Coordinates of C-alpha atoms and ligand atoms in Angstrom, one line a residue:
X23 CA 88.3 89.1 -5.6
X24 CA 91.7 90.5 -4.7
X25 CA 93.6 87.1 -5.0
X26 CA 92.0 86.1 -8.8
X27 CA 94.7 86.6 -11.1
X28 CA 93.1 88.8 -14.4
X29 CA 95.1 87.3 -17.5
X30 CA 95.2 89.7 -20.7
X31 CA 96.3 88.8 -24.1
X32 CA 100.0 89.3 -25.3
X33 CA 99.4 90.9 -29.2
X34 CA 102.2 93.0 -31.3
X35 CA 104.3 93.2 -27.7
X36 CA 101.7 94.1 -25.8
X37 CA 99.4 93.0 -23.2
X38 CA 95.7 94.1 -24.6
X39 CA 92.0 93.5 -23.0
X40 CA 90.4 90.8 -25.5
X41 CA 87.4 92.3 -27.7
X42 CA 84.4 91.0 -25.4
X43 CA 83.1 91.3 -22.0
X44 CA 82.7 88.0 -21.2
X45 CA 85.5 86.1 -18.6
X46 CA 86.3 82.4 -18.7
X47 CA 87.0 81.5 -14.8
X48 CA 89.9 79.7 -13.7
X49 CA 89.6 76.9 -10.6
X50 CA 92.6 75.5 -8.6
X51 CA 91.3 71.7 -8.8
X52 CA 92.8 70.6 -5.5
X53 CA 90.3 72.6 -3.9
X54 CA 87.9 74.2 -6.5
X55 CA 88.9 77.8 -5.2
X56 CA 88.9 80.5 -8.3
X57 CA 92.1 81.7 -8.9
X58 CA 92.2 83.1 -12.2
X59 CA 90.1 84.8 -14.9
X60 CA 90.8 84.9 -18.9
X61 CA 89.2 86.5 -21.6
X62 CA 86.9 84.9 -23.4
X63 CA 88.7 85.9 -27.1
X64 CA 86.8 86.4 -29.9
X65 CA 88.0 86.4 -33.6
X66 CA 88.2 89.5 -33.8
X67 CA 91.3 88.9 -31.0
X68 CA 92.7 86.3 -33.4
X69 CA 92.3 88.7 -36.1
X70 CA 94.5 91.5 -34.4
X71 CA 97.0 88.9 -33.4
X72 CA 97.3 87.1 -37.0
X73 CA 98.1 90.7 -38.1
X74 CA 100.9 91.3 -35.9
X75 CA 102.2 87.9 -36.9
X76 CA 102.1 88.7 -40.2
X77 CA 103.3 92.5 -39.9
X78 CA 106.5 90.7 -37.8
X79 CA 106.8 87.8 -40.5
X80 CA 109.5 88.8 -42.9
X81 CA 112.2 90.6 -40.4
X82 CA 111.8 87.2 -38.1
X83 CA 112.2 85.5 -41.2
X84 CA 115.4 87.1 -42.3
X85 CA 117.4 86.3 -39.5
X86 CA 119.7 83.5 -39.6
X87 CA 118.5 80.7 -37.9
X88 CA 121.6 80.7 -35.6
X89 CA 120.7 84.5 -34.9
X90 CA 117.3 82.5 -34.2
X91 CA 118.7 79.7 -32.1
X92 CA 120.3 82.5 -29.7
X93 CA 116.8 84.1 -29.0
X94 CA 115.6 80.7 -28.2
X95 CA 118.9 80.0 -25.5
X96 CA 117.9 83.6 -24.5
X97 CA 114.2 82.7 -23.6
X98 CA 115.3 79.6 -21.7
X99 CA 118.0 81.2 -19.4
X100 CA 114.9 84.1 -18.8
X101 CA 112.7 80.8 -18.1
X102 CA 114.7 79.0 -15.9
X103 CA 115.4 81.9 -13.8
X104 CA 111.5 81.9 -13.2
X105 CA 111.4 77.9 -13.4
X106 CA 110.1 77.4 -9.6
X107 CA 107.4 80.2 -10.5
X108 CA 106.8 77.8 -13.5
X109 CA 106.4 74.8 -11.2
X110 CA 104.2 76.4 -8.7
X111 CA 101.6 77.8 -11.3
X112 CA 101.7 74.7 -13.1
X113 CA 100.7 72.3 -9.7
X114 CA 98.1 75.4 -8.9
X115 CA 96.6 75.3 -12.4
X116 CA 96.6 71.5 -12.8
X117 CA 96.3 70.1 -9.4
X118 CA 99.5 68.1 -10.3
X119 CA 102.1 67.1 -7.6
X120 CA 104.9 69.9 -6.7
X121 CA 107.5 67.6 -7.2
X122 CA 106.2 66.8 -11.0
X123 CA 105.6 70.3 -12.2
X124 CA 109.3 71.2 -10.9
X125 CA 111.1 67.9 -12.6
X126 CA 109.0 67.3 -15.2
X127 CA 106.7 70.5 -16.4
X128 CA 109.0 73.5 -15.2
X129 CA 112.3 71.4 -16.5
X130 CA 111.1 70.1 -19.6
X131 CA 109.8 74.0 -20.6
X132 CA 113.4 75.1 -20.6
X133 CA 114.6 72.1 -22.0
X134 CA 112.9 72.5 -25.1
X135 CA 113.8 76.0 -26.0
X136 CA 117.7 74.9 -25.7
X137 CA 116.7 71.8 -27.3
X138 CA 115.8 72.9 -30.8
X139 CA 118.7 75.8 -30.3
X140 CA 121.1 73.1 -30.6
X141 CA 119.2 71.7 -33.0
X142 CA 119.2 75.0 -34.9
X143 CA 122.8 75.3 -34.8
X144 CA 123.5 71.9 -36.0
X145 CA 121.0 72.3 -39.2
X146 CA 122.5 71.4 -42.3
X147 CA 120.6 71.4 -45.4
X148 CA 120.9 68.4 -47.7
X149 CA 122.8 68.2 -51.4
X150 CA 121.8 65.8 -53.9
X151 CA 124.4 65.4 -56.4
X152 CA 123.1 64.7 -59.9
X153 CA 125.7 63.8 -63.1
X154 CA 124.8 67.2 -64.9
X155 CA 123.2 69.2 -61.9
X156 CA 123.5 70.1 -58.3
X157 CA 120.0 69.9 -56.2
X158 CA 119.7 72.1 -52.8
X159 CA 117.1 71.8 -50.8
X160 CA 116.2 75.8 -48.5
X161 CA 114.2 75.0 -45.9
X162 CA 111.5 78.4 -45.7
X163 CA 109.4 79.6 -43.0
X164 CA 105.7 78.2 -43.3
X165 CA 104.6 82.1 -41.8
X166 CA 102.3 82.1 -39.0
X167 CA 102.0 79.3 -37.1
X168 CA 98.8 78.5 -35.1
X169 CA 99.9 76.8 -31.9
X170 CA 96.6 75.2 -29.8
X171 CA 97.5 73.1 -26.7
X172 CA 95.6 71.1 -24.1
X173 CA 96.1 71.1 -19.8
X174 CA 97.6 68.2 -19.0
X175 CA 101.0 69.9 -19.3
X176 CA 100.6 73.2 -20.3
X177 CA 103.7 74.9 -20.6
X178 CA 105.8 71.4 -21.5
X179 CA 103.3 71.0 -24.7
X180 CA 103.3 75.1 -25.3
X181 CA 107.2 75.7 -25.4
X182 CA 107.5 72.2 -27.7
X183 CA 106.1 74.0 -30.2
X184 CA 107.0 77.8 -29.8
X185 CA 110.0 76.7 -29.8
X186 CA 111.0 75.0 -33.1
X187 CA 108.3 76.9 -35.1
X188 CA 110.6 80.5 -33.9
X189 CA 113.6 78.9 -34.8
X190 CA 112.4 77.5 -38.1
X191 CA 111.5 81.5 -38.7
X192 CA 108.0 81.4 -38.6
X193 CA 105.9 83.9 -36.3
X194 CA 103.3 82.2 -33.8
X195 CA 99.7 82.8 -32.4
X196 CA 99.3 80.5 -29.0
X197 CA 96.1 79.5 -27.6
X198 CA 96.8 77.6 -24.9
X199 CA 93.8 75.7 -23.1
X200 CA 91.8 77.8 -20.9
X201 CA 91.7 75.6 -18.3
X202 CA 95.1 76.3 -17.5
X203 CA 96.3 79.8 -19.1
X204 CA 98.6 80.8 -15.9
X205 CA 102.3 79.9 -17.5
X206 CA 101.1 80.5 -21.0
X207 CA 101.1 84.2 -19.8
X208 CA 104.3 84.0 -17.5
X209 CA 105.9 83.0 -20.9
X210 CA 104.4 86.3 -22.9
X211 CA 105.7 88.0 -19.7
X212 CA 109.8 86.3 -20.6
X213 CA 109.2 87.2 -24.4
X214 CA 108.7 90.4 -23.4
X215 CA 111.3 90.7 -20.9
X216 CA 113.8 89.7 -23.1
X217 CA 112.7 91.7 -26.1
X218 CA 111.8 89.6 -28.5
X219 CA 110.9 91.7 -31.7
X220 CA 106.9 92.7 -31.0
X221 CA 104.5 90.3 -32.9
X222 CA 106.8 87.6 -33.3
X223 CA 104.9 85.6 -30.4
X224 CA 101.5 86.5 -29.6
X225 CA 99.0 85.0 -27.4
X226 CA 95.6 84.8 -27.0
X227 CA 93.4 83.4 -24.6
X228 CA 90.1 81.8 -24.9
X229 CA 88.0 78.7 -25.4
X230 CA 88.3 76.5 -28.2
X231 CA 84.7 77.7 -30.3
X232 CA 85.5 81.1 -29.9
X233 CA 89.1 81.3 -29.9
X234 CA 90.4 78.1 -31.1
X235 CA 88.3 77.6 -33.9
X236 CA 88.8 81.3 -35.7
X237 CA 92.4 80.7 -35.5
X238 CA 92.1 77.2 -37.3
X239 CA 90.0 78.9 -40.0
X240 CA 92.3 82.2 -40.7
X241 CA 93.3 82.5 -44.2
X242 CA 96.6 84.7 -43.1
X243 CA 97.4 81.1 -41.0
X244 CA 99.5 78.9 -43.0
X245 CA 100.0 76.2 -40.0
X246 CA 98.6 74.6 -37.4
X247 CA 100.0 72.3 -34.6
X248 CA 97.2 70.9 -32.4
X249 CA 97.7 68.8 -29.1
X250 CA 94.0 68.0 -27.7
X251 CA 91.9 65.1 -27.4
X252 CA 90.1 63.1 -30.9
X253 CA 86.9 64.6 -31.3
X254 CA 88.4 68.3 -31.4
X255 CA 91.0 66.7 -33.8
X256 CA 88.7 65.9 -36.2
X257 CA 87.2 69.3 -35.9
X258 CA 90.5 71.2 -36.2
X259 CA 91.6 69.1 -39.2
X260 CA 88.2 69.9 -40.8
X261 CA 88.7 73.3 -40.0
X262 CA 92.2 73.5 -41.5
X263 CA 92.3 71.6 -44.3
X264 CA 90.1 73.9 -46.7
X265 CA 92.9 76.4 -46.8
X266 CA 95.5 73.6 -47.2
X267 CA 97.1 74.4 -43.9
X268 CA 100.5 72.5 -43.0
X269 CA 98.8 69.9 -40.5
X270 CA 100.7 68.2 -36.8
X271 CA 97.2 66.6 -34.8
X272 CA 98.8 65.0 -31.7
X273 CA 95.8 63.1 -30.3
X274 CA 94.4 61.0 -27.3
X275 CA 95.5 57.4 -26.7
X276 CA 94.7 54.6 -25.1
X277 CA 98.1 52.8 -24.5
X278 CA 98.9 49.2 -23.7
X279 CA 101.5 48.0 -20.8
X280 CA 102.4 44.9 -21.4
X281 CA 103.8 42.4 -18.8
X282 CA 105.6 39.4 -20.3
X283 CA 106.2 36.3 -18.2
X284 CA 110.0 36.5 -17.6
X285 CA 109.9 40.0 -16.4
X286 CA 111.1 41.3 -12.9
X287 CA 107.9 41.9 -11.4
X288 CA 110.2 43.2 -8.3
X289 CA 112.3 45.5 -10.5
X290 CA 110.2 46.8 -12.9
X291 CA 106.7 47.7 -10.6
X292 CA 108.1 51.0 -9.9
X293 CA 108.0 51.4 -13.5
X294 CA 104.6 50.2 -14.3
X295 CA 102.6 52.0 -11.7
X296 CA 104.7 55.5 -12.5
X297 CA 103.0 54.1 -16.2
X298 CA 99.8 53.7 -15.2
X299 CA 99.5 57.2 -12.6
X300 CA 101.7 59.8 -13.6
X301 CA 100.3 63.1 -13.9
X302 CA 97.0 61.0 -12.5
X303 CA 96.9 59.2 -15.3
X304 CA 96.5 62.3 -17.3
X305 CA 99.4 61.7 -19.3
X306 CA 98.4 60.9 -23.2
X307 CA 101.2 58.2 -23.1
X308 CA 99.8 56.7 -19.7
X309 CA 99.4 53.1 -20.1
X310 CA 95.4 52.5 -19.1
X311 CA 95.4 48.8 -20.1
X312 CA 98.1 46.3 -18.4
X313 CA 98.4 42.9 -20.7
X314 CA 100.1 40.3 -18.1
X315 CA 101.3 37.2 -18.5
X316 CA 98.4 34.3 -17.8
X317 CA 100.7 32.3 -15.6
X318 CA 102.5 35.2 -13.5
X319 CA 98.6 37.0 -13.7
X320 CA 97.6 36.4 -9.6
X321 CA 101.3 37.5 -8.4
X322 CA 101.9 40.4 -10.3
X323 CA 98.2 41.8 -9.9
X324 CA 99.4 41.5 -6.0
X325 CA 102.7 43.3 -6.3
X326 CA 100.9 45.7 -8.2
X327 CA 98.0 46.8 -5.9
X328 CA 100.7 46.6 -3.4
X329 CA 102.4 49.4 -4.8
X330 CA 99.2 51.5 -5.9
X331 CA 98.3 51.2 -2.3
X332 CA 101.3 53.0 -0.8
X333 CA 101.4 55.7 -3.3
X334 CA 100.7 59.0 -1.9
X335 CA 97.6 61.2 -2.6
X336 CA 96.9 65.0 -1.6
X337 CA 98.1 68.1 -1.4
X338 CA 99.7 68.6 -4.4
X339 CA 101.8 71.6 -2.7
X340 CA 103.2 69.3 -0.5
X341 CA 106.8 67.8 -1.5
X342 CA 105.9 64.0 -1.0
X343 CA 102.9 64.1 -2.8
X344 CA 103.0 61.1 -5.5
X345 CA 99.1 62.1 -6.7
X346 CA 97.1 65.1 -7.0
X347 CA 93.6 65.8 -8.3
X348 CA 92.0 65.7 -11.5
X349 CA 91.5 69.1 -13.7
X350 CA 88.1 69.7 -13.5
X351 CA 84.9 68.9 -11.7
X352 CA 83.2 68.0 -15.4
X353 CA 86.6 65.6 -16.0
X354 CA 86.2 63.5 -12.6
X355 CA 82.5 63.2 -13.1
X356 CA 83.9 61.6 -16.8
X357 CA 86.2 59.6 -15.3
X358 CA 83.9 58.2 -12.2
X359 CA 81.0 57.6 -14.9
X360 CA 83.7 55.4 -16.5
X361 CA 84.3 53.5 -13.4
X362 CA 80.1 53.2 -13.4
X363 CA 80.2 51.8 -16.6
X364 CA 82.8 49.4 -16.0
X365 CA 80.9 47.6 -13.2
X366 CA 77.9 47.9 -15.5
X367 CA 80.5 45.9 -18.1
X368 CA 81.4 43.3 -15.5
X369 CA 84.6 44.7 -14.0
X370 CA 85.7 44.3 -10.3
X371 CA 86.6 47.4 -8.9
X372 CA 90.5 46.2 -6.7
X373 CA 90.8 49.7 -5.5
X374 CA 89.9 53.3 -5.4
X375 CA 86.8 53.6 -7.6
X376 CA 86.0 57.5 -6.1
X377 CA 87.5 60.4 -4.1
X378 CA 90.8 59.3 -1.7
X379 CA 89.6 58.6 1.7
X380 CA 90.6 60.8 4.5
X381 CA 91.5 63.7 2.1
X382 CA 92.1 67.0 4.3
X383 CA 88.7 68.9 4.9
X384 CA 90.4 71.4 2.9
X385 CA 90.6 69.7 -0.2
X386 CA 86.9 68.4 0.0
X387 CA 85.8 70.5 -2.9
X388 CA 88.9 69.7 -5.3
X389 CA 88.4 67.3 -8.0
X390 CA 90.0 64.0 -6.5
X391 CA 89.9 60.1 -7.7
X392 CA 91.9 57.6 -5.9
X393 CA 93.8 55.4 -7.9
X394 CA 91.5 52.5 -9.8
X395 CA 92.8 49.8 -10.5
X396 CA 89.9 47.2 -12.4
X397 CA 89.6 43.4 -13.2
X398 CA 87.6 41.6 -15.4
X399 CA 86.4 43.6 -18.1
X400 CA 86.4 42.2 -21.6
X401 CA 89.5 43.3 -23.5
X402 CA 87.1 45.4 -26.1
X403 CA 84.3 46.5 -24.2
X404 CA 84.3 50.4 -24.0
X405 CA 86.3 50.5 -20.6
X406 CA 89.4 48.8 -21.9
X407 CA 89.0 50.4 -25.4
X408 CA 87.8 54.5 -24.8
X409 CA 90.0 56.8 -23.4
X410 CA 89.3 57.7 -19.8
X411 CA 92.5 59.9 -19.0
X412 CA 92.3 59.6 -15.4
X413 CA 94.0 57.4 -12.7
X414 CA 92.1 54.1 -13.8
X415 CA 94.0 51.0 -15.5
X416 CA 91.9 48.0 -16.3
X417 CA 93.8 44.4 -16.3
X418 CA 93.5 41.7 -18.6
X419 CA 94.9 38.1 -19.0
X420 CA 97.0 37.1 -22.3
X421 CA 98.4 33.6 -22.9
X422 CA 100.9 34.4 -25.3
X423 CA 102.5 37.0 -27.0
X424 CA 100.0 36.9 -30.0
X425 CA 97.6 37.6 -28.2
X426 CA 98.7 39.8 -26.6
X427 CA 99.5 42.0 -29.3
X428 CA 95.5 41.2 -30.6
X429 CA 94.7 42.8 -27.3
X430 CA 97.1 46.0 -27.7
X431 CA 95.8 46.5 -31.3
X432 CA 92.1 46.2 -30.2
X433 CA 91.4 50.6 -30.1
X434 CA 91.0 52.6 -32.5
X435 CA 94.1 54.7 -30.6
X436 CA 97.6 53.9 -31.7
X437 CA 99.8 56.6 -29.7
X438 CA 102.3 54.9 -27.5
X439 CA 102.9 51.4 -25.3
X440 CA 105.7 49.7 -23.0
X441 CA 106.5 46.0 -23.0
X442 CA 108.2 44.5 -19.6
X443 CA 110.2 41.9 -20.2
X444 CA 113.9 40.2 -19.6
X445 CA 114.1 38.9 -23.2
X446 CA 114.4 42.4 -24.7
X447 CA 114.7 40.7 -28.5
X448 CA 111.7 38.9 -27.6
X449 CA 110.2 42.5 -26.4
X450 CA 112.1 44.4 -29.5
X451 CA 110.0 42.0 -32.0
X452 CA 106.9 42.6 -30.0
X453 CA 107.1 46.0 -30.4
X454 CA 107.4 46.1 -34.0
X455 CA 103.9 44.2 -34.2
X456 CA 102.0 46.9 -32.1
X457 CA 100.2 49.9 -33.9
X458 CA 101.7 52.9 -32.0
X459 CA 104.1 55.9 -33.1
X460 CA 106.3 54.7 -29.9
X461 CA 106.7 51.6 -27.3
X462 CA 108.8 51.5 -24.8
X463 CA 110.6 48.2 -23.5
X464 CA 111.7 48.3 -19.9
X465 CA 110.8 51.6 -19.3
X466 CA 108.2 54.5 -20.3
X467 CA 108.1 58.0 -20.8
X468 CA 112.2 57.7 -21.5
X469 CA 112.4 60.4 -23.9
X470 CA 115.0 61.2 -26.3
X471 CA 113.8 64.7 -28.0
X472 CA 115.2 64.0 -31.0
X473 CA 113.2 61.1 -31.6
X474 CA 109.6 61.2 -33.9
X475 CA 106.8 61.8 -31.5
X476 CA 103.2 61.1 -33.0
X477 CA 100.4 58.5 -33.3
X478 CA 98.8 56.5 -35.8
X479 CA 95.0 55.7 -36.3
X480 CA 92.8 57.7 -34.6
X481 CA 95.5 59.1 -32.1
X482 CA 97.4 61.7 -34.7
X483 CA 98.5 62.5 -38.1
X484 CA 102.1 63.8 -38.2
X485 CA 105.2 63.8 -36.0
X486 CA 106.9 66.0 -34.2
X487 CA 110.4 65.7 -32.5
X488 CA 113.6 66.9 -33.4
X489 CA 114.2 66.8 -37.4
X490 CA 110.6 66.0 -37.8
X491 CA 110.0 69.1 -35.9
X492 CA 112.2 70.7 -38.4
X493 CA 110.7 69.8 -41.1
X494 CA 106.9 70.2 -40.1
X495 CA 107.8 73.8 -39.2
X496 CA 109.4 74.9 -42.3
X497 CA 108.6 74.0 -46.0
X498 CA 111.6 72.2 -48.0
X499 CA 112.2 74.2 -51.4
X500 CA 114.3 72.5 -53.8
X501 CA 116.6 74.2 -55.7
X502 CA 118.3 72.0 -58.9
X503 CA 120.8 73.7 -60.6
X504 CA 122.1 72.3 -64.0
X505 CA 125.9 72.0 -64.5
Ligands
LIG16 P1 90.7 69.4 -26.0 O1 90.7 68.7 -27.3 O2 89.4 69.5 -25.3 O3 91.3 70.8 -26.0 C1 92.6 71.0 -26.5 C2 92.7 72.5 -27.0 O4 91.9 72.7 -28.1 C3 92.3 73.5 -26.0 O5 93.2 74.6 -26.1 C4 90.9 73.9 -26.5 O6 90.5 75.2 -26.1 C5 91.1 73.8 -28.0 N1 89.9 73.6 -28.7 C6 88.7 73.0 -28.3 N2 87.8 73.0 -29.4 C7 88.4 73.6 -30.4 C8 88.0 73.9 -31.8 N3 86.8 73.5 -32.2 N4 88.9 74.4 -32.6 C9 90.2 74.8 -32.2 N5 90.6 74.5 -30.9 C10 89.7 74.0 -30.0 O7 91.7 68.5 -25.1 P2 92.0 68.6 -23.6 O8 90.9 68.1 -22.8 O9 92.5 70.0 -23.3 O10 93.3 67.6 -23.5 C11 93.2 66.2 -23.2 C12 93.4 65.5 -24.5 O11 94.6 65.8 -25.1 C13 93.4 64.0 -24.3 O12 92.7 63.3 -25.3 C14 94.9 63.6 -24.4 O13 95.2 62.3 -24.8 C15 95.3 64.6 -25.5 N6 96.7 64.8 -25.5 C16 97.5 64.3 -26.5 C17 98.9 64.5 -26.5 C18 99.7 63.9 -27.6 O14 100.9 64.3 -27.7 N7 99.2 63.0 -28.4 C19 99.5 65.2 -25.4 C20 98.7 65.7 -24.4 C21 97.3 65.5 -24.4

């Protein structure tokens, strides 16, 4: 019992037992050993922490949002001091590679507070000149923000959205997921250290009925940013809308890659496996469907399993490591029934199709799939249209780039895509013909933070990303003023 980590919630500036008795458990997926315990918060937690939002609300508010913008540089030098604690808890929570949590999860957390500090200190309001008035648009705290987040990358998502709703002057209640609450914490644990004014960030932990779904419905919230999967979109957005909430759902996806005949299969395979696996394919923007080229089809299906072969999987503590294991036993059995149902659909399983051979006897109870790679499934049946969110890309044939673009628009998801190509006007126009918020040509998951992030259909309303985060966090007054 010694070694399970008991996590509190962070309310008003300080770390308080939730209101119930109950624990959520907390397993380390590479092996299924319990590592942590949460509490299972009630409303009653939400209600204590929405208070000390509120009570903070107006002396956050009143700062200037450079004043703001320092506390956020402030947070991120306190962060990054603790960044390789960041990256450890992360690949212990998640089951994620070492090497990803430190350059991508660990990074990308401290990045995003000094991000929107910039940001925050080159925010200029606009002026619209009229011939007999003057028109000023104040951007105003919404007041308290409801953050909710999923595991996939816990402390990435988390500080994407503490950190421009602070700086836009509003106060925040977290709930991150409770499948991976470690680095939520370790950032209540740098708010506090650094002194941020009590109840301006407060966290609670907890499960999405019982914690989740009070802090959707609190009247005292005025806006809710939601990262999760479709179903609990539709939920939250049900949940929110009666009180007229301010409303950012980023959502699941179910992403194309597309592989036009001219590209550089030699060049570019790096790129399209790192597409397909990152994170085990537990990356929203992952690209689960690969469109190739009927003529280059047999060659580049080779180089491909070719590559997906000599990636590495295991110990995700151990530097090399390209792969770790999925989140949670409930999630591999979703993703192997998947694999079930594409055979039953017709598909050819190339490779991997269950847990990595030869995995270390220590590891035998984590949560592992190999890398799947599967041919011959219909381009709509429910394998190559549902989203699985694990390391398992199906393959399909396209004879031009018409159909291809059928084929990419054939889900109900419309988050994100790449197309792979050496014509890149050819690729450019492509793009513009696919239903996603973003497509990448010639490379993927190439971000730009001050970019619109988001989806269409049933993969989000909203955007969020730089201005746009702005401007979600904050509600544009305008001020007209007749000469
Ligand atoms: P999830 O929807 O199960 O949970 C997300 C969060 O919502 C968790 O904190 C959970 O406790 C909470 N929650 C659950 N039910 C709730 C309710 N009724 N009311 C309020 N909160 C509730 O998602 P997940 O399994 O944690 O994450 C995986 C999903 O997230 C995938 O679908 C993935 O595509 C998506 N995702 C999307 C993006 C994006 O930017 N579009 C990024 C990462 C992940």
């Amino acid at each position: 019992m010694s070694d399970i980590t008991e996590l509190s919630n962070f309310i008003n500036g300080e770390w308080r037992p939730a209101n119930c008795e109950h624990w959520i458990e907390d397993y380390s997926p590479a092996n299924g050993a319990h590592i942590a315990r949460i509490p299972c918060s009630s409303s009653e937690d939400i209600d204590a922490a929405v208070e000390a939002a509120l009570d903070a609300a107006d002396n956050w508010a009143n700062l200037s949002i450079a004043e703001r913008a320092d506390w956020l540089d402030t947070i991120a030098g306190a962060l990054e001091e603790r960044a390789e604690e960041v990256a450890q808890l992360e690949s212990l929570d998640t089951g994620k590679p070492i090497s990803l949590a430190r350059s991508v999860d660990a990074a990308r957390s401290v990045a995003n507070f000094r991000f929107f500090a910039e940001q925050g200190r080159e925010f200029e309001s606009e002026v619209f000149e009229m011939s007999d008035a003057t028109n000023r648009v104040v951007y105003k705290p919404v007041g308290v923000a409801g953050l909710i987040t999923p595991w996939n990358l816990p402390l990435y998502l988390l500080s994407w959205k503490v950190a421009p709703a602070l700086l836009m002057g509003n106060t925040v209640v977290a709930k991150p997921s409770e499948m991976t609450p470690m680095t939520a914490s370790l950032l209540a644990e740098v708010i506090e250290d650094v002194g941020l004014p009590r109840g301006v960030f407060n966290l609670v932990h907890g499960n999405g009925i019982d914690a989740g779904a009070p802090l959707t419905s609190h009247p005292d919230v005025n806006l809710i940013s939601f990262t999760g999967g479709t179903t609990t979109g539709r939920e939250v957005a049900k949940s929110a809308s009666s009180g007229f909430k301010k409303l950012s759902l980023e959502l699941g996806g179910k992403n194309a890659t597309i592989i036009r005949a001219d590209v550089d299969i030699e060049n570019m395979i790096h790129g399209i496996v790192r597409a397909s696996f990152l994170n085990q394919g537990q990356v929203c923007l992952c690209g689960s469907r690969i469109l190739i080229h009927e003529s280059i089809y047999d060659t580049f299906v080779e180089a491909f399993l070719n590559a997906v072969a000599n990636m590495v999987v295991g110990d995700p503590a151990d530097e090399g490591t390209e792969l770790g294991a999925l989140i949670s036993a409930a999630h591999r059995d979703k993703v192997l029934s998947y694999i079930d149902l594409a055979e039953e659909e017709g598909g050819d399983i190339l490779c991997g199709g269950g847990a990595p051979v030869g995995i270390p006897q220590a590891f035998e109870n984590g949560y592992w799939v190999s890398p799947t790679v599967i041919d011959g499934l219909a381009p709509d049946s429910r394998c190559s249209t549902e989203e699985i969110f694990g390391p398992v890309v199906t393959l399909h044939p396209f004879s031009d780039d018409e159909e291809a673009i059928e084929i990419a628009n054939m889900t109900d998801y419309g988050l994100a895509g790449s197309i792979w190509t050496a014509d890149i006007e050819a690729g450019s126009a492509m793009a513009e013909q696919i239903d996603s918020g973003m497509i990448w040509v010639n490379c993927w998951l190439h971000r730009d933070l001050r970019v619109p992030f988001g989806g269409v259909k049933n993969s989000g309303v909203g955007r969020e990303g730089g201005r746009w985060s702005l401007g979600f966090f904050s509600e544009a007054i305008n001020i007209c003023v007749k000469h």
